[in-house]
CSV table of C-alpha atoms and ligand atoms in Angstrom, one decimal:
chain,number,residue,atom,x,y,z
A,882,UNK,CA,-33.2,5.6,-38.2
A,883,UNK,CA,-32.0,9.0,-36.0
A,884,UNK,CA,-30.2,11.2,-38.0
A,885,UNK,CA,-27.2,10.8,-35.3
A,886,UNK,CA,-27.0,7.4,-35.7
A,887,UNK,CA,-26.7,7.5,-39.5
A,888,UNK,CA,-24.2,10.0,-39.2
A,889,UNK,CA,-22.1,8.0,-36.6
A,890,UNK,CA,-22.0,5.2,-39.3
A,891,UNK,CA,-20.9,7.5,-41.7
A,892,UNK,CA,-17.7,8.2,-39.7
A,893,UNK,CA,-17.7,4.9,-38.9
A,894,UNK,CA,-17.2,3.9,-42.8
A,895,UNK,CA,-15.1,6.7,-43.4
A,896,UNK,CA,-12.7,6.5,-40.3
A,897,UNK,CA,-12.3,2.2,-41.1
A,898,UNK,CA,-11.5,3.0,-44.9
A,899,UNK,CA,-8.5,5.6,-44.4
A,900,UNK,CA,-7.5,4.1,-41.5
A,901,UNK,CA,-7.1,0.2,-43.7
A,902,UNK,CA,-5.7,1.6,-47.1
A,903,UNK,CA,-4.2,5.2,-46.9
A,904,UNK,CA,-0.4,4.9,-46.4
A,905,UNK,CA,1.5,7.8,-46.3
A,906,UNK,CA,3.5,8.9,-49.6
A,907,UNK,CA,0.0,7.9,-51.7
A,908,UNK,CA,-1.7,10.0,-54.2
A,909,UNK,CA,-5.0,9.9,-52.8
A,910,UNK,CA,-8.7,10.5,-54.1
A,911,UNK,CA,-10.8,12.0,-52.1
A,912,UNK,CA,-14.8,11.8,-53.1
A,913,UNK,CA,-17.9,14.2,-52.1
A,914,UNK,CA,-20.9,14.2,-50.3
A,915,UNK,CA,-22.2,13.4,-46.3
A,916,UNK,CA,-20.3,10.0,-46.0
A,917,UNK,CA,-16.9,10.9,-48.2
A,918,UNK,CA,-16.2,14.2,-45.6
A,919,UNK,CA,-15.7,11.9,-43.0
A,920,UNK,CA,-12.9,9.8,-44.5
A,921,UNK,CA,-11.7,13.4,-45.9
A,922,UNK,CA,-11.7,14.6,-42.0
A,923,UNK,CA,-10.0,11.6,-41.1
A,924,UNK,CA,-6.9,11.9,-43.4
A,925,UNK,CA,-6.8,15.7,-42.0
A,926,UNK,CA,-7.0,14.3,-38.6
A,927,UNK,CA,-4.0,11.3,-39.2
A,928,UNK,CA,-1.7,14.0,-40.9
A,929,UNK,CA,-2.4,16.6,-38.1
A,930,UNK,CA,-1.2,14.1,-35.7
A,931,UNK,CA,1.7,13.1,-37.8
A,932,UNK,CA,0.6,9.7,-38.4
A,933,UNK,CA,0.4,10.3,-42.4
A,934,UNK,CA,2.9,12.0,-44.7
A,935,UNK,CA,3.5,13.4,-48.2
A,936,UNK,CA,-0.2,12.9,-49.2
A,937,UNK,CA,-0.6,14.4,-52.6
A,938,UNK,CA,-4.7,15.0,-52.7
A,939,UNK,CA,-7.2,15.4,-55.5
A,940,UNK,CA,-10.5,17.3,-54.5
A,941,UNK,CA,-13.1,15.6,-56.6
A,942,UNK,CA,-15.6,18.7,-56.0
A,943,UNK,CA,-15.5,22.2,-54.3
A,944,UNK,CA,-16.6,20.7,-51.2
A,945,UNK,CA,-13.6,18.7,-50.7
A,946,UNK,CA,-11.7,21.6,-51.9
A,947,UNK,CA,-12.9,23.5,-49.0
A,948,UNK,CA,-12.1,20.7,-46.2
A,949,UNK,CA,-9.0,19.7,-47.6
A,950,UNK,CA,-8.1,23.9,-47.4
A,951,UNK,CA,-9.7,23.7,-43.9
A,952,UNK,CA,-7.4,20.4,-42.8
A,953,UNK,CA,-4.3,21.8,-44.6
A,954,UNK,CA,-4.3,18.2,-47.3
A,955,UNK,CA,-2.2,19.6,-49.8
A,956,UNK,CA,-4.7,18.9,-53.2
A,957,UNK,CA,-3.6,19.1,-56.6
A,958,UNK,CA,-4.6,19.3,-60.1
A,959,UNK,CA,-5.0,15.9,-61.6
A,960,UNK,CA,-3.0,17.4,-64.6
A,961,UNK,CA,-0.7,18.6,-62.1
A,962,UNK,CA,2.9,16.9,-62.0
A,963,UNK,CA,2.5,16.0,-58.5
A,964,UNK,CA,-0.1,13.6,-60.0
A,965,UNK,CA,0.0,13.2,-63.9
A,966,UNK,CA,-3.5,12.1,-63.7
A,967,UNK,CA,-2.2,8.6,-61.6
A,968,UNK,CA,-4.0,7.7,-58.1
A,969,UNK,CA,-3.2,5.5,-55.8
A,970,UNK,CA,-6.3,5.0,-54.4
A,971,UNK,CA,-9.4,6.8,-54.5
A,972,UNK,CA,-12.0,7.0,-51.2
A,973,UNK,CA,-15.8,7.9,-51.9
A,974,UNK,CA,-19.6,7.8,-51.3
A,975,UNK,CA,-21.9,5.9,-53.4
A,976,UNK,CA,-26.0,6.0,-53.4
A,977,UNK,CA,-26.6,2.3,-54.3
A,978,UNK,CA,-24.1,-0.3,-54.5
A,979,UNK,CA,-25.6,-3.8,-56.0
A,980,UNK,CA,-24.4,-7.6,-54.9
A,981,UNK,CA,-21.3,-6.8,-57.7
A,982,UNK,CA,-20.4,-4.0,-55.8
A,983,UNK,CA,-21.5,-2.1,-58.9
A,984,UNK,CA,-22.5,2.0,-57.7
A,985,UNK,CA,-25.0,4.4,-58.9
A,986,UNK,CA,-23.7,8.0,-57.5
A,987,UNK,CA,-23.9,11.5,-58.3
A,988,UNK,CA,-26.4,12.6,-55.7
A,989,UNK,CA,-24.4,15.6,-55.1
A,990,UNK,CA,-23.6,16.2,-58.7
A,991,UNK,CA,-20.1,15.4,-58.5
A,992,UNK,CA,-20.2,12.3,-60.7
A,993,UNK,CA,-18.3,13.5,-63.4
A,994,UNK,CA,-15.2,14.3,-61.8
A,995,UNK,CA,-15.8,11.0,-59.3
A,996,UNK,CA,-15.4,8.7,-62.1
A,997,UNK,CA,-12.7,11.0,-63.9
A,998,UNK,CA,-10.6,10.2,-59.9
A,999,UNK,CA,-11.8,6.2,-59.3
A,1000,UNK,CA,-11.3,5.5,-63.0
A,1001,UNK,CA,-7.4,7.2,-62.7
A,1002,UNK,CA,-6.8,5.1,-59.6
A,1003,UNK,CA,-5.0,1.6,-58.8
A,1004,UNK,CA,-7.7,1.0,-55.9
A,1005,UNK,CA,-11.0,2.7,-55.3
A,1006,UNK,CA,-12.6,2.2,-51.8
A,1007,UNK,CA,-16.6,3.3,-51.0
A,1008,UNK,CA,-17.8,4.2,-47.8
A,1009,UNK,CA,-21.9,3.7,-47.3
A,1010,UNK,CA,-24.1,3.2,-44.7
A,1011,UNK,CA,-26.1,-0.1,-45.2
A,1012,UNK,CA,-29.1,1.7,-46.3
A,1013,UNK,CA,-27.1,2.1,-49.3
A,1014,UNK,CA,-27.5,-1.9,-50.3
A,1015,UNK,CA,-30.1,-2.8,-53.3
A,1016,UNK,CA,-30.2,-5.8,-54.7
A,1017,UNK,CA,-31.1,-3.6,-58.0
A,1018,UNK,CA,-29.4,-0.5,-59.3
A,1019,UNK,CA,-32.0,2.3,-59.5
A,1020,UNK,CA,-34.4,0.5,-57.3
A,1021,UNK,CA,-34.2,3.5,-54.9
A,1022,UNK,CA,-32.2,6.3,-56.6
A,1023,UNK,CA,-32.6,7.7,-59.9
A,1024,UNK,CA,-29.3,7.8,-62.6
A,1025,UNK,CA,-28.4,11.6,-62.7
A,1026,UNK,CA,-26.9,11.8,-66.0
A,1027,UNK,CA,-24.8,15.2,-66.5
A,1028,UNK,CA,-25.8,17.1,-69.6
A,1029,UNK,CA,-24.3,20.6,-71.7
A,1030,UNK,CA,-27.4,22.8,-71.4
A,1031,UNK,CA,-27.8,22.6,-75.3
A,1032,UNK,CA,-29.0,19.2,-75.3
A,1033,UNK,CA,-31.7,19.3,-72.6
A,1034,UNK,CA,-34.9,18.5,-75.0
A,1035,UNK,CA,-32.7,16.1,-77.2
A,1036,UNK,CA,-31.4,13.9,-74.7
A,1037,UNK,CA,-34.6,13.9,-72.7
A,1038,UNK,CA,-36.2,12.3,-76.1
A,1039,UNK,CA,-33.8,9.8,-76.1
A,1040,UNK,CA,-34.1,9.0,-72.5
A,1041,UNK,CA,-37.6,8.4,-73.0
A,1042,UNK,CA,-37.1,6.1,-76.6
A,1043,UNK,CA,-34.3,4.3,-73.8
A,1044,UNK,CA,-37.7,3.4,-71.9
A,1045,UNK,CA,-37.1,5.8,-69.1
A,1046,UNK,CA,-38.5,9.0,-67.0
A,1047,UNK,CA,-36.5,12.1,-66.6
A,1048,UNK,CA,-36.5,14.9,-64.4
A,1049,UNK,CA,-34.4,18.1,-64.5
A,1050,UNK,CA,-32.6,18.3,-61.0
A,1051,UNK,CA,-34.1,21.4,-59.5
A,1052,UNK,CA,-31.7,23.4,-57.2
A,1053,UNK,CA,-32.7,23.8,-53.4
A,1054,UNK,CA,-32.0,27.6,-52.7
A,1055,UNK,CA,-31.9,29.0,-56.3
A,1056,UNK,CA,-34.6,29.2,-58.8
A,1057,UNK,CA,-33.9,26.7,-61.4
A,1058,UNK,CA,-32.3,23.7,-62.3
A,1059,UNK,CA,-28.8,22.3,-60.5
A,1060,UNK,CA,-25.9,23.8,-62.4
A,1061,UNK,CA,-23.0,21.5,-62.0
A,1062,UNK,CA,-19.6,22.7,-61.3
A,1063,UNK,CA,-18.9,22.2,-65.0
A,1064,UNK,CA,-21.6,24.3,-65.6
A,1065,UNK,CA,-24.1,21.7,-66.8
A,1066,UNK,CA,-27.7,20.5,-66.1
A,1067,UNK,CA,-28.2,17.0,-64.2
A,1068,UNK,CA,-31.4,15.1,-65.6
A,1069,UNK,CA,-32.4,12.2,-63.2
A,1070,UNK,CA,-33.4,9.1,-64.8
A,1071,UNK,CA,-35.4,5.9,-63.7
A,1072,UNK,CA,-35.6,3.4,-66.1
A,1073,UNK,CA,-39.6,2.0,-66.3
A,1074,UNK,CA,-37.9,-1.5,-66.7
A,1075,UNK,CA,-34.5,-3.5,-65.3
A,1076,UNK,CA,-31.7,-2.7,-67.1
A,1077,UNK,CA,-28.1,-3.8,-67.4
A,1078,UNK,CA,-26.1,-0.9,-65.6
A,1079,UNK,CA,-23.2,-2.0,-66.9
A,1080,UNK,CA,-23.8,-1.4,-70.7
A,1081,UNK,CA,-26.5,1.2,-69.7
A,1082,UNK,CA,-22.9,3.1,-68.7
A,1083,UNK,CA,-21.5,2.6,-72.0
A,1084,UNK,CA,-24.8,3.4,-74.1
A,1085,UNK,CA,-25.9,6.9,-72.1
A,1086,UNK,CA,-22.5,8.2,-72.5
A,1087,UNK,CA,-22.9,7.8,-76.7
A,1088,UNK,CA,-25.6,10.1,-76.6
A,1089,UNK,CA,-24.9,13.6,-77.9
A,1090,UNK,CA,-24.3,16.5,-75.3
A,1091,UNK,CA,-24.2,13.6,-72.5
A,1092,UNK,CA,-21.6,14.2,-70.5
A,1093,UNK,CA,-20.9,11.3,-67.9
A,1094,UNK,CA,-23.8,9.1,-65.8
A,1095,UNK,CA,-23.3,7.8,-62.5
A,1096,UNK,CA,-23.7,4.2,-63.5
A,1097,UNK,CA,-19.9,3.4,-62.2
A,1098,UNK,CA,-19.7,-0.4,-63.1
A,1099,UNK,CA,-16.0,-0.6,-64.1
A,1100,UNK,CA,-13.6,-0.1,-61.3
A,1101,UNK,CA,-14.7,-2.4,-58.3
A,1102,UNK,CA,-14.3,-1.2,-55.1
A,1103,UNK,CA,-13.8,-2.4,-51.4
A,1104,UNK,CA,-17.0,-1.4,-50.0
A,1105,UNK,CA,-17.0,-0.6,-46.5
A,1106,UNK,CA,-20.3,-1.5,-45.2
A,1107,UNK,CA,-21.5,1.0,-41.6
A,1108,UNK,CA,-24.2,-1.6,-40.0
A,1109,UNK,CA,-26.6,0.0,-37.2
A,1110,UNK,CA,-25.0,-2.3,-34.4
A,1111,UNK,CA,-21.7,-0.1,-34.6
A,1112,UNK,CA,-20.0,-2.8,-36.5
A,1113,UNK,CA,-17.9,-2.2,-40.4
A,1114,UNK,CA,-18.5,-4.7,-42.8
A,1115,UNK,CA,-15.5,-4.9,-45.6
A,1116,UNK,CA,-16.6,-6.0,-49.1
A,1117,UNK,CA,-13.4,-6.4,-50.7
A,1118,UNK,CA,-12.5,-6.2,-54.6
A,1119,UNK,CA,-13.6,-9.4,-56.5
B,1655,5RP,C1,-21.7,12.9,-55.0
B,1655,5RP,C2,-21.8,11.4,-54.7
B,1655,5RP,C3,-21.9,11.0,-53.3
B,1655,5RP,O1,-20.8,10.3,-53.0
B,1655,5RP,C4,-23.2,10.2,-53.1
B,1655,5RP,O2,-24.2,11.0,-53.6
B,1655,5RP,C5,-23.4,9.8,-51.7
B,1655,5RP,O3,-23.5,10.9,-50.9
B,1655,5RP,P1,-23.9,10.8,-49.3
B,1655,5RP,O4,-22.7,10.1,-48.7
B,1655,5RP,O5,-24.0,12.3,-48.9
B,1655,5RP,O6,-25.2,10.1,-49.2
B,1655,5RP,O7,-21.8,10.6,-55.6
B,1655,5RP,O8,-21.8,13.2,-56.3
């Protein structure tokens, strides 16, 4: 598919999510990556004009940091007292979502403080385009599994004892592996067999120096679903 049409859907997604669920007053979630900006942009856009009010924001990454400073979205701290670590609804990307509405994310490394936001919030929403539909979890996109840089050779044992393959996330324009912005190492993981992703979650977090996976099967989401005819499919919460 063009690239111009993919990124048309991702506003699409983004634009149909804030414009059903963000009410002004809320404290709101906002996620990371390609398809999350757009809903970001779009809360920018909706207070610029007035329309919203009173959002209190939390910047799950430094790039949402950065366009919430760009739009002027106030963004707290979730320890702050504007938000005592309560959210009224979080809005992200995902890069699988299953027939559950179960996600694998963490492509851009923010999975950590992702799940920290849709796990504080009443509702969690996720914008994707449809390429972003598997039938499977990990079919098309690894597990990144955030790790202290202590535990690289340890946990990549384990992994492989789990029954999968790991690889160190490599960053693009620095020599070396992805530093996260907790400053730990991702390792990628694709399971040789199916698994269950939802105790998969449970069981890769109990390993020592693991930090948080991207398996996010606990917090079900409204999926809003870009299709290449223009149209937004809504998945709602089951
Ligand atoms: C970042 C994420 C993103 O939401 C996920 O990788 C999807 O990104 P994109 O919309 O750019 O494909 O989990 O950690």
């Amino acid at each position: 598919m063009e690239q111009d049409t993919i990124n048309l859907m991702k506003i699409a997604a983004g634009k149909a999510a804030v414009d059903s669920m963000v009410k002004s007053g809320m404290k709101l979630g906002l996620g990371t990556g390609s398809t999350a900006i757009h809903a970001v942009r779009r809360v920018g856009e909706l207070i610029t004009q007035g329309a919203l009010r009173d959002i209190c924001a939390f910047a799950t990454s430094f790039q949402t940091e950065i366009e919430c400073e760009k739009l002027n979205i106030p963004f707290f701290t979730l320890n702050s007292k504007e938000l005592s670590a309560g959210l009224d609804l979080t809005i992200d990307g995902a890069d699988e979502v299953d027939p559950l509405s179960r996600l694998i994310k963490g492509g851009g490394g923010a999975h950590l403080i992702e799940k920290l936001a849709a796990y504080a919030s009443s509702a969690f929403a996720i914008t994707i385009d449809e390429s972003k539909l598997t039938e499977r979890l990990g079919n098309g996109f690894p597990v990144p599994v955030e790790v202290i840089p202590e535990a690289r050779v340890q946990v990549t044992k384990t992994l492989d004892k789990l029954g999968a393959d790991v690889i160190l996330r490599e960053a693009l324009r620095k020599a070396g592996p992805v530093i996260t912005e907790h400053g730990n190492i991702i390792l990628d993981v694709r399971f040789r067999e199916p698994i269950d992703p939802s105790l998969m979650e449970t069981e890769l977090n109990q390993i020592p120096g693991v930090v948080e996976n991207g398996f996010f099967t606990r917090k079900v989401p409204v999926v809003f679903i870009a299709c290449s005819n223009g149209t937004v499919e809504t998945r709602p919460a089951v």
